[in-house]
XYZ file of C-alpha atoms in Angstrom:
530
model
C 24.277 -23.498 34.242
C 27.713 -21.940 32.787
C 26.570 -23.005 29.013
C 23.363 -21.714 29.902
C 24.546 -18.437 30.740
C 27.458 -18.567 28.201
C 25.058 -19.130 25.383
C 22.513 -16.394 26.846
C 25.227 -13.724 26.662
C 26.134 -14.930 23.441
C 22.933 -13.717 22.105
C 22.910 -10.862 23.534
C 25.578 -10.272 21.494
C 23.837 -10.460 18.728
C 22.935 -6.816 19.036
C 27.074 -6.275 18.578
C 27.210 -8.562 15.556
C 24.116 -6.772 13.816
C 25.623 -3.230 14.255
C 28.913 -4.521 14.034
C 28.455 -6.930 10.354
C 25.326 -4.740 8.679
C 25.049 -1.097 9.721
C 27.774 1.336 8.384
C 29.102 4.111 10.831
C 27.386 7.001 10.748
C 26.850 9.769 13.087
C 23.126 10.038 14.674
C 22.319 6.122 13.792
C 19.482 4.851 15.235
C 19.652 1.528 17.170
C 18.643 -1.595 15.215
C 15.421 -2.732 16.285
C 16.599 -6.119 15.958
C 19.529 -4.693 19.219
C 16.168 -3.296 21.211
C 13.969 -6.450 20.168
C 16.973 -8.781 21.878
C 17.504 -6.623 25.048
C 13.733 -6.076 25.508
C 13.413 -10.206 24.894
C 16.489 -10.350 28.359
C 14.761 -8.093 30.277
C 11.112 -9.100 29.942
C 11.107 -13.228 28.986
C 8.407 -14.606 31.530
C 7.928 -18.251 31.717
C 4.501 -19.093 29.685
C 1.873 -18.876 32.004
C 3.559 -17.190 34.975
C 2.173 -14.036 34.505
C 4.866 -11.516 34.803
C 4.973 -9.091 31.775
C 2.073 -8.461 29.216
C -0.147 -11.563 28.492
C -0.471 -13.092 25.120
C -2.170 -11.249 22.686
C -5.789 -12.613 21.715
C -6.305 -12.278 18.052
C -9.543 -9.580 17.406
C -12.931 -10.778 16.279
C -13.214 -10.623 12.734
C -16.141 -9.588 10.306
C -16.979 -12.576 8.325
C -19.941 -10.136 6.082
C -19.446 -7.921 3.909
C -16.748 -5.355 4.297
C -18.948 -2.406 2.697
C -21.919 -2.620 4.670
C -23.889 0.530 5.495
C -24.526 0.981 8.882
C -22.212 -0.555 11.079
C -21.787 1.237 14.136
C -19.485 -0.844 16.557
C -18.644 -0.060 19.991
C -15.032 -0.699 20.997
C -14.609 -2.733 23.996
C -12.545 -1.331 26.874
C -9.690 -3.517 26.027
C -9.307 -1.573 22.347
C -9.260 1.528 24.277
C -6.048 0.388 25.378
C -4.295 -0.488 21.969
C -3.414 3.394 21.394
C -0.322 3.305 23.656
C 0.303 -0.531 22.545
C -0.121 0.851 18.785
C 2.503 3.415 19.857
C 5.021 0.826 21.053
C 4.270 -1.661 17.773
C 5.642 1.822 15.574
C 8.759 2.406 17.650
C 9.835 -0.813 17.348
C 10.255 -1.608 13.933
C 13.055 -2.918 12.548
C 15.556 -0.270 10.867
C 16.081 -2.518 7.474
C 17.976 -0.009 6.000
C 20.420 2.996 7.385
C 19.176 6.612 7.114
C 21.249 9.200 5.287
C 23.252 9.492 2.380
C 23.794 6.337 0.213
C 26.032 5.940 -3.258
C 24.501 2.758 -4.610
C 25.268 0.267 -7.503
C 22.612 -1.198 -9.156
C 22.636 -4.760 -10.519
C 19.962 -6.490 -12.283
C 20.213 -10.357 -13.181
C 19.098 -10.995 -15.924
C 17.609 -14.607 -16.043
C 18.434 -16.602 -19.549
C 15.606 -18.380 -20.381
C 14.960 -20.881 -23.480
C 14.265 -19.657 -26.833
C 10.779 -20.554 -26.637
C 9.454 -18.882 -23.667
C 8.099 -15.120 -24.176
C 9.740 -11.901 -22.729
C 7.335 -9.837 -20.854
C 9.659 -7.215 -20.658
C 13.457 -6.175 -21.062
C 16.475 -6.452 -18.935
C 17.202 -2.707 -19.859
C 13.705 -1.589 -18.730
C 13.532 -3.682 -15.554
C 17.117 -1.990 -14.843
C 15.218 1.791 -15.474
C 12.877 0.955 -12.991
C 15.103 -0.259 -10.333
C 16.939 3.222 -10.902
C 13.943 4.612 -10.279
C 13.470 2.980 -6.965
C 16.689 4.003 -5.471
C 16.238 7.780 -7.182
C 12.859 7.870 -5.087
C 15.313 7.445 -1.514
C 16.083 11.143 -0.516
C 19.894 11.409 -0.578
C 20.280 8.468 -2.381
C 22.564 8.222 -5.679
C 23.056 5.645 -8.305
C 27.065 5.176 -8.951
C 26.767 2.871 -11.831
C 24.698 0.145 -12.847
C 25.452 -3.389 -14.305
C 23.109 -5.919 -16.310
C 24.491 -9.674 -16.062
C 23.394 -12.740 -16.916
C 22.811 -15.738 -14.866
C 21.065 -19.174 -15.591
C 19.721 -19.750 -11.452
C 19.365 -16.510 -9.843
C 18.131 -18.959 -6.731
C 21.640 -20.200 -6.229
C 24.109 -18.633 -3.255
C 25.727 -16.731 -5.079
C 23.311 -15.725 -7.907
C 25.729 -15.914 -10.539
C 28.254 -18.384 -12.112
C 31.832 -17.897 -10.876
C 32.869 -15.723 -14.091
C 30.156 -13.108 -13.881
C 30.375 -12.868 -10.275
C 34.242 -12.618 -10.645
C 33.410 -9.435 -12.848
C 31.159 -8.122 -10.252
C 33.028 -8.350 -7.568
C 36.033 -6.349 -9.277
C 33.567 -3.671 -10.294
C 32.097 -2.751 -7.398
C 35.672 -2.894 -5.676
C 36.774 -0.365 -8.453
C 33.739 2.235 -7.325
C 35.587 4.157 -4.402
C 32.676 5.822 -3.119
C 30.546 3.102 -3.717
C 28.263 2.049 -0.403
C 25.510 0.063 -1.155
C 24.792 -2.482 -3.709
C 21.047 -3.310 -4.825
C 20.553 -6.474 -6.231
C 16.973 -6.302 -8.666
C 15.324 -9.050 -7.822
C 12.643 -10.003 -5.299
C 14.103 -11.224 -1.510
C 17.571 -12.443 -0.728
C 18.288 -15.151 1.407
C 19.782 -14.243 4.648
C 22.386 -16.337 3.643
C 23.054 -14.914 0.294
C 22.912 -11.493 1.614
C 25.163 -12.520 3.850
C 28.049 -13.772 1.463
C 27.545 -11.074 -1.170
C 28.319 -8.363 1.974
C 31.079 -9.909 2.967
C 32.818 -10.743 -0.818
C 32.006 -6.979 -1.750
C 32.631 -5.397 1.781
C 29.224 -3.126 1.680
C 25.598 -3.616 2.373
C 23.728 -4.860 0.135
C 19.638 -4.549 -0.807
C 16.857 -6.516 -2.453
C 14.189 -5.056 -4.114
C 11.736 -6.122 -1.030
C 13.861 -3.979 1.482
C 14.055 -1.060 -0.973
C 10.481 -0.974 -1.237
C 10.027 -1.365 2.037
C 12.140 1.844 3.225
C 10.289 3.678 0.484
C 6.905 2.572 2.026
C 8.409 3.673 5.680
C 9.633 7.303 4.494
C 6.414 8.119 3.070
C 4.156 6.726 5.196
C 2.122 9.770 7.183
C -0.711 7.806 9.080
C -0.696 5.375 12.075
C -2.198 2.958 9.446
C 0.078 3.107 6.871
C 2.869 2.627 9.460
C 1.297 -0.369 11.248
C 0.702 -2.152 7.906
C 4.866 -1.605 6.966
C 5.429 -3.060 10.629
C 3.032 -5.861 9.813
C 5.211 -6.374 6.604
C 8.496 -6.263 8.012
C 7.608 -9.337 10.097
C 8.509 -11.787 7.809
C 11.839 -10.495 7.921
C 12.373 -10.412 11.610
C 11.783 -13.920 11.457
C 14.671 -14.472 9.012
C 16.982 -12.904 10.435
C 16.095 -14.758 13.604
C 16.567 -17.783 12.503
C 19.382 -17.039 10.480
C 21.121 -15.421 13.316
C 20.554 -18.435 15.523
C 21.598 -21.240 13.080
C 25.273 -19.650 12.422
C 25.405 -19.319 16.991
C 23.979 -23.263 16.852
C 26.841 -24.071 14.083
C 29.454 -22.541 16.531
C 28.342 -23.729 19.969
C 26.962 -27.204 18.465
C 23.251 -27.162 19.080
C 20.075 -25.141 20.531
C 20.164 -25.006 23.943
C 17.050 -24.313 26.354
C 16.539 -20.680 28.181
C 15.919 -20.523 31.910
C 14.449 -23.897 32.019
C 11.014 -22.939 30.224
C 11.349 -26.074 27.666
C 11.702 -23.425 24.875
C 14.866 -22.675 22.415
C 15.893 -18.407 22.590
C 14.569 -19.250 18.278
C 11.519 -20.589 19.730
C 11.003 -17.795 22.093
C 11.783 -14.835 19.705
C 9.274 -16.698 17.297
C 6.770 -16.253 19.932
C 7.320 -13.015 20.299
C 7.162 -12.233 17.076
C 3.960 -13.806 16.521
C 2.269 -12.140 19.336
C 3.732 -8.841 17.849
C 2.324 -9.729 14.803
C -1.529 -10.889 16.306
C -1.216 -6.901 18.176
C -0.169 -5.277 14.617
C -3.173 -6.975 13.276
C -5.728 -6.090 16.172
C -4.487 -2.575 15.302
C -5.230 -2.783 12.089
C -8.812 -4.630 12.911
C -9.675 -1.590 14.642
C -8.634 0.906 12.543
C -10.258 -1.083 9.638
C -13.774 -0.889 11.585
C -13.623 2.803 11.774
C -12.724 3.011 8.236
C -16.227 1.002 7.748
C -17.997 3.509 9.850
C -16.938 6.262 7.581
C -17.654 4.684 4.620
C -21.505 3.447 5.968
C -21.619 7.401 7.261
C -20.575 8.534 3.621
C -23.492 5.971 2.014
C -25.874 7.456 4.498
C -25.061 10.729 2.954
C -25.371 9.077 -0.618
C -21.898 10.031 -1.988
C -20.583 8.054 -4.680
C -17.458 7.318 -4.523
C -14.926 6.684 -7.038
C -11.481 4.527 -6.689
C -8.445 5.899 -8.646
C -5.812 3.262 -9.363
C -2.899 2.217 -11.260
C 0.641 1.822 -11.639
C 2.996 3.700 -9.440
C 3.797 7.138 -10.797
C 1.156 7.418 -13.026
C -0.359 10.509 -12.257
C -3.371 9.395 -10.124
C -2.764 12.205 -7.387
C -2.472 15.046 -10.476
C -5.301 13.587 -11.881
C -7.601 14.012 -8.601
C -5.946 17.342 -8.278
C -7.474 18.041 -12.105
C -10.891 17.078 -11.359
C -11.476 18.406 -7.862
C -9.474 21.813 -7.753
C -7.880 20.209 -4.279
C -5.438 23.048 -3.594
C -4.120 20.778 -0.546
C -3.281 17.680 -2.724
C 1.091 18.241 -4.048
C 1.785 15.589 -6.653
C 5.344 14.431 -6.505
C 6.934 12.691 -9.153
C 8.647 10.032 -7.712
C 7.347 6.200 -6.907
C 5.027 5.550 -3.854
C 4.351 8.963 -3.550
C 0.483 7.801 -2.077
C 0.529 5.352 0.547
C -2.214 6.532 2.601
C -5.842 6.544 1.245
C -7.245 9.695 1.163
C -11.082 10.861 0.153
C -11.284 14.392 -2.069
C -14.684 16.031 -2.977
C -15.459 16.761 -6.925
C -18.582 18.098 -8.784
C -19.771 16.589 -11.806
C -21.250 18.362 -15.065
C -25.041 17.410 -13.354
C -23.374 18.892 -10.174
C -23.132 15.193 -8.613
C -21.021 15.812 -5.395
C -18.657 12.237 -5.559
C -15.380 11.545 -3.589
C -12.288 10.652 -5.199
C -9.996 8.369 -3.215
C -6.501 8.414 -4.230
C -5.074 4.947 -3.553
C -1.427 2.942 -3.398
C -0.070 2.356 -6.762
C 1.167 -0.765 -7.870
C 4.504 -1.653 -9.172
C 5.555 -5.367 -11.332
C 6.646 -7.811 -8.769
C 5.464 -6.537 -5.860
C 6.456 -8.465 -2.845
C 3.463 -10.694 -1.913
C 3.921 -9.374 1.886
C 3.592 -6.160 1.035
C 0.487 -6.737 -0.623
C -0.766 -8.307 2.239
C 0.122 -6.178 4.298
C -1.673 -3.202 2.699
C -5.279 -5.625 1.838
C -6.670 -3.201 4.628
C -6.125 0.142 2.307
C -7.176 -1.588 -0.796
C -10.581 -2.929 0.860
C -11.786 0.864 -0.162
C -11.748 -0.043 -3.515
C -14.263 -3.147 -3.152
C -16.607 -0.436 -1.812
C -16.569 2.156 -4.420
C -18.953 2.759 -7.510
C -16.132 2.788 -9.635
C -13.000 2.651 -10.543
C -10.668 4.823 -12.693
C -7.580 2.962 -14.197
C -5.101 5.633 -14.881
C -2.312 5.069 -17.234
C 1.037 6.218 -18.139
C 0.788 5.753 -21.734
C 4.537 7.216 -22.584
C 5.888 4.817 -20.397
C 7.964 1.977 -22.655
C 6.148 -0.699 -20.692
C 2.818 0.984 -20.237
C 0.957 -2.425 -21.210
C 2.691 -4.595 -18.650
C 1.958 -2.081 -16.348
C -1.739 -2.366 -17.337
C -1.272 -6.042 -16.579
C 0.175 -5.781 -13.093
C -3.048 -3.356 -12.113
C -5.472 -5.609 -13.459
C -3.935 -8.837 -11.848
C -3.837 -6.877 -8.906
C -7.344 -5.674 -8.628
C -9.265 -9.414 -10.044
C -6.655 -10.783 -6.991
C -9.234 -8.582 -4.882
C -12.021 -10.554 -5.504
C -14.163 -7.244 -6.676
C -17.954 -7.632 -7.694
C -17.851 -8.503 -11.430
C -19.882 -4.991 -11.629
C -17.473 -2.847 -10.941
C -14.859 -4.539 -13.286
C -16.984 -4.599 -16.327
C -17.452 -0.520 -15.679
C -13.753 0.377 -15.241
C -13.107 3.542 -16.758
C -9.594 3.521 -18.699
C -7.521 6.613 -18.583
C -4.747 7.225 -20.870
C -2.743 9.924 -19.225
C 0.706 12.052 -20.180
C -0.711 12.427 -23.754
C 1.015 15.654 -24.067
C 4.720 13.616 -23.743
C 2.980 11.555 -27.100
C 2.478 13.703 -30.362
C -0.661 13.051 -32.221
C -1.375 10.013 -29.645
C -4.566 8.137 -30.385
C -5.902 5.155 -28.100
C -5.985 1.806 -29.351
C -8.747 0.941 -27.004
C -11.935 2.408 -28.203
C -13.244 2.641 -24.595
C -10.157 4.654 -23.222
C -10.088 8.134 -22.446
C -7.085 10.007 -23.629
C -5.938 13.020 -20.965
C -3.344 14.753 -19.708
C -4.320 15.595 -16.250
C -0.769 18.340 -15.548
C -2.242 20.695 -18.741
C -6.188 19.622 -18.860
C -6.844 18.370 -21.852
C -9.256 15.735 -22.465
C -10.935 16.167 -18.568
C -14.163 18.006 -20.008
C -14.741 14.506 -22.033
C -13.543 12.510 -18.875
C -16.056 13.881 -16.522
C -18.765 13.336 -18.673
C -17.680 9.887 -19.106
C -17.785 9.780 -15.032
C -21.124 11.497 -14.942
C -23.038 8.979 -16.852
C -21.275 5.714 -15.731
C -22.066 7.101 -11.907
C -25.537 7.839 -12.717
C -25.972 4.197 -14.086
C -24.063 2.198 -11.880
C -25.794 3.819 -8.884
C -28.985 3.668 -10.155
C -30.132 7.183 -9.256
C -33.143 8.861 -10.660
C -32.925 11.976 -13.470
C -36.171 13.818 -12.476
C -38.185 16.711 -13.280
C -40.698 17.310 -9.786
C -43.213 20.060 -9.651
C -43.057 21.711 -6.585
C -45.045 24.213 -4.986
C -42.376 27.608 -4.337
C -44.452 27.922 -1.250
C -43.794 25.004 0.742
C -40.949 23.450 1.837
C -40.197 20.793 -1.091
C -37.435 22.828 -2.778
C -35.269 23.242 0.439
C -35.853 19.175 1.154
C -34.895 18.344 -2.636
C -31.311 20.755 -2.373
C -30.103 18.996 1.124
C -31.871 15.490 0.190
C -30.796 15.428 -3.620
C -29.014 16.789 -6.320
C -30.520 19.756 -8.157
C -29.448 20.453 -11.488
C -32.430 23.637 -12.531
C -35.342 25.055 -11.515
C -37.854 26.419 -14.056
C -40.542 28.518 -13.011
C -43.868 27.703 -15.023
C -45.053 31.208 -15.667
C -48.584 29.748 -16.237
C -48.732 28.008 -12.897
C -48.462 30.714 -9.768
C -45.790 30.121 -7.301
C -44.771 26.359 -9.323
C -41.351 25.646 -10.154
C -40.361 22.389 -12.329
C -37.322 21.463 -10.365
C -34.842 18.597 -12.411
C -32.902 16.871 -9.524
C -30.788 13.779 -9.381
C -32.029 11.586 -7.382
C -31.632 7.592 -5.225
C -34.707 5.759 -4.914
C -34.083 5.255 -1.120
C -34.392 9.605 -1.115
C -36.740 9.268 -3.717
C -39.437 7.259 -1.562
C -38.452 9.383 1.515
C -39.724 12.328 -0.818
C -43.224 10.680 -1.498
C -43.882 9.897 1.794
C -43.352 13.330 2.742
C -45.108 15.076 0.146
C -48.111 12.383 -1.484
C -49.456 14.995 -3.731
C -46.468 15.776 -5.468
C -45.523 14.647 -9.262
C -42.837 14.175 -11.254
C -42.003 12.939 -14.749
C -38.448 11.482 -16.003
């Protein structure tokens, strides 16, 4: 009983050792979630099955059709009326991954020597530029100084030979100010992490938990923030076991809590996995009413258009362009958009359609974090079309074109709407006497206009086809009530009266069929001509 409770207040301490090994002082610091996920775990462990505290989470009923499907009007049991305050709770404990406030950061990028043979996709220099970038996008954040080195196994503890890290180490020591280091490459090891903070005495980043803060600042919507708690699971569960391996090297072994048959690993496991089953119930539900709103806006016949591409790449400008949105505020930094949002535009043929500004993408995107966010980017499976906007005076705009399109034939999309992407070259203006090498693209620059005229038109008659609506020319009677049914049913683009005919109008409308055979039923003795 004495190692038992010896051992339990040893993990409590682990709240101690978190704030006391990771998190620099710093007045109005909030508490580690990993400190309120251990006390909460002491004060509210129930044996399995007794009863005492909330029950195990039941993973939600999912749809196994189609996603898209117009129509679907679910009722939400009592038990998802519930989820709100639960949802509420999920938010407020997520994990604080990285410390609020001011930050002077060095920025190192290995760069991995391969063989001779094998092709570059990209440089060391640029990879560096957009890691920059990154930390530029944290408010209050500065770059110090950054540092290119090489290293033949970037997987080993230390990521780089003795020599270079040598170097390292007395660079960053010779930064005064210095407070952070950012190492540019995917996800550090607890372990590693752990060794480079204590050799260089600060804390130090991957390019997973950079992104990850970025995704958390910007997030606005319960959705957004539920899918960066979903994503910040896997690294709960690192830390856990990380944290519990160095206590089992010291006290020699796992030992058992309170007699349940279960390790305090194997317990926090749990309870991260029934936090995780709640995040995605959430999610489930909040994904179902995003399905009612879509089958509400087919019901209503909107087309709707998906605007993707690479992270800073003008997508939110460019929807700002074609829709005179006075509320949309472009920023120019990375992961500006997290949130999907839906903006009205008129065509040239006066086609209402909704733009929907999406997440951009970035090279090497944590698979997680994709994951995580599959919910947002199930809008684009449903949409007419999509626009791929590019950055063409970006150095690497062609990798960039690669990660989107790996991205996006990852979703599994309908082989339709990936033959009838639209291509937009963007920034054209930062380009003198620019000229697309793809004879499909669109050249624009959606900050001063030019080129949109030629882009909406481009729009208009991809919608039209891909929809399959009806370009019409119906004689109506001026007297009756066909013209008022054809301007809330359909879209009319003239009406010509026919002087020779009293009271007739020849009215040209755009038109579905499904409208289009609601129309004949209504009025039999009308006609129309294409």
């Amino acid at each position: 009983m004495f190692l038992m409770s010896s051992r339990w207040r040893q993990l409590l301490g682990l709240g101690r050792s978190f704030r006391a090994a990771s998190l620099p002082a710093a007045s109005g610091y909030r508490v580690p979630g990993s400190v309120r996920f251990l006390h909460r775990t002491a004060a509210s462990y129930r044996l399995p099955g007794s009863g005492n505290g909330p029950t195990r989470g039941r993973r939600g009923g999912e749809d196994e059709g189609s996603n898209c499907g117009a129509g679907e009007e679910e009722e939400e049991d009592e038990e998802e009326e519930g989820l709100d305050v639960e949802d509420e709770e999920l938010l407020k404990s997520e994990l604080p991954l990285i410390p609020f406030g001011a930050q002077e950061v060095f920025v190192v990028h290995p760069e991995i020597k391969r063989g001779s043979g094998r092709t570059q996709l990209t440089t060391a220099e640029l990879q560096l530029a957009e890691a920059v970038a990154l930390i530029n996008t944290i408010q209050n954040w500065t770059v110090l100084d950054t540092l290119i080195l090489s290293t033949k196994a970037p997987d080993k503890k230390l990521i780089f030979g003795k020599g270079n890290f040598q170097l390292l180490t007395e660079k960053i020591k010779g930064l005064p100010h210095v407070s952070a280091v950012f190492v540019n490459i995917e996800r550090l090891s607890p372990l590693t992490k752990k060794e480079l903070e204590e050799a260089w005495g600060v804390e130090v980043f991957d390019r997973y938990t950079v992104v990850l803060h970025i995704f958390r600042r910007n997030a606005q919507t319960k959705e957004a923030k539920l899918q960066i708690a979903l994503a910040e699971i896997p690294l709960l569960r690192a830390n856990v076991r990380n944290e519990v391996a160095r206590m089992d090297q010291q006290r020699g072994g796992s030992r058992y809590i309170m007699g349940s048959g279960e390790t305090f690993m194997e317990i926090q496991l749990r309870l991260l996995k029934e936090k995780e089953l709640k995040i995605r119930k959430a999610l489930e539900k909040l994904r179902r009413k995003r399905r009612l709103l879509r089958s509400h806006r087919k019901k209503r016949e909107f087309p709707t258009i998906s605007v993707m591409g690479y992270t800073n790449c003008g997508k939110t400008t460019l929807i700002k362009a074609l829709t005179g949105d006075a509320g949309l505020q472009p920023q120019d930094q990375l992961f500006a958009t997290l949130d999907i949002t839906a903006h009205a535009g008129l065509l040239p043929s006066h086609l209402t359609v909704l733009y929907v500004d999406t997440i951009g993408f970035l090279s090497q995107l944590p698979h997680d974090l994709v994951e995580s966010f599959s919910a947002t980017l199930e809008d684009v499976a449903c949409s007419d079309l999509i626009i791929h906007v590019r950055d063409v005076s970006h150095p690497e705009t062609n990798l960039q074109k690669a990660s989107v399109l790996t991205v996006l034939h990852n979703l599994n999309l309908p082989n339709h709407l990936l033959d009838s992407i639209i291509e937009v070259h963007n920034k054209v203006d930062l380009i003198e006497g620019y000229l697309p090498t793809e004879p499909s693209a669109i050249a624009i620059s959606a900050l001063l206009g030019h080129g949109l005229e030629e882009l909406k038109e481009e729009i208009d008659r991809t919608i039209l086809k891909v929809t399959g609506k009806n370009v019409l020319t119906i004689k109506v009677n001026l007297s009756g009530p066909q013209l008022s049914w054809l301007y809330k049913e359909a879209t009319v683009q003239d009406v010509k009266i026919v002087p020779e005919e009293d009271g007739t109008a020849n009215v040209k409308v755009i038109i579905s069929n499904s409208a289009l055979g609601r129309y004949r039923r209504l009025f039999p003795r009308s006609r129309y001509f294409s």
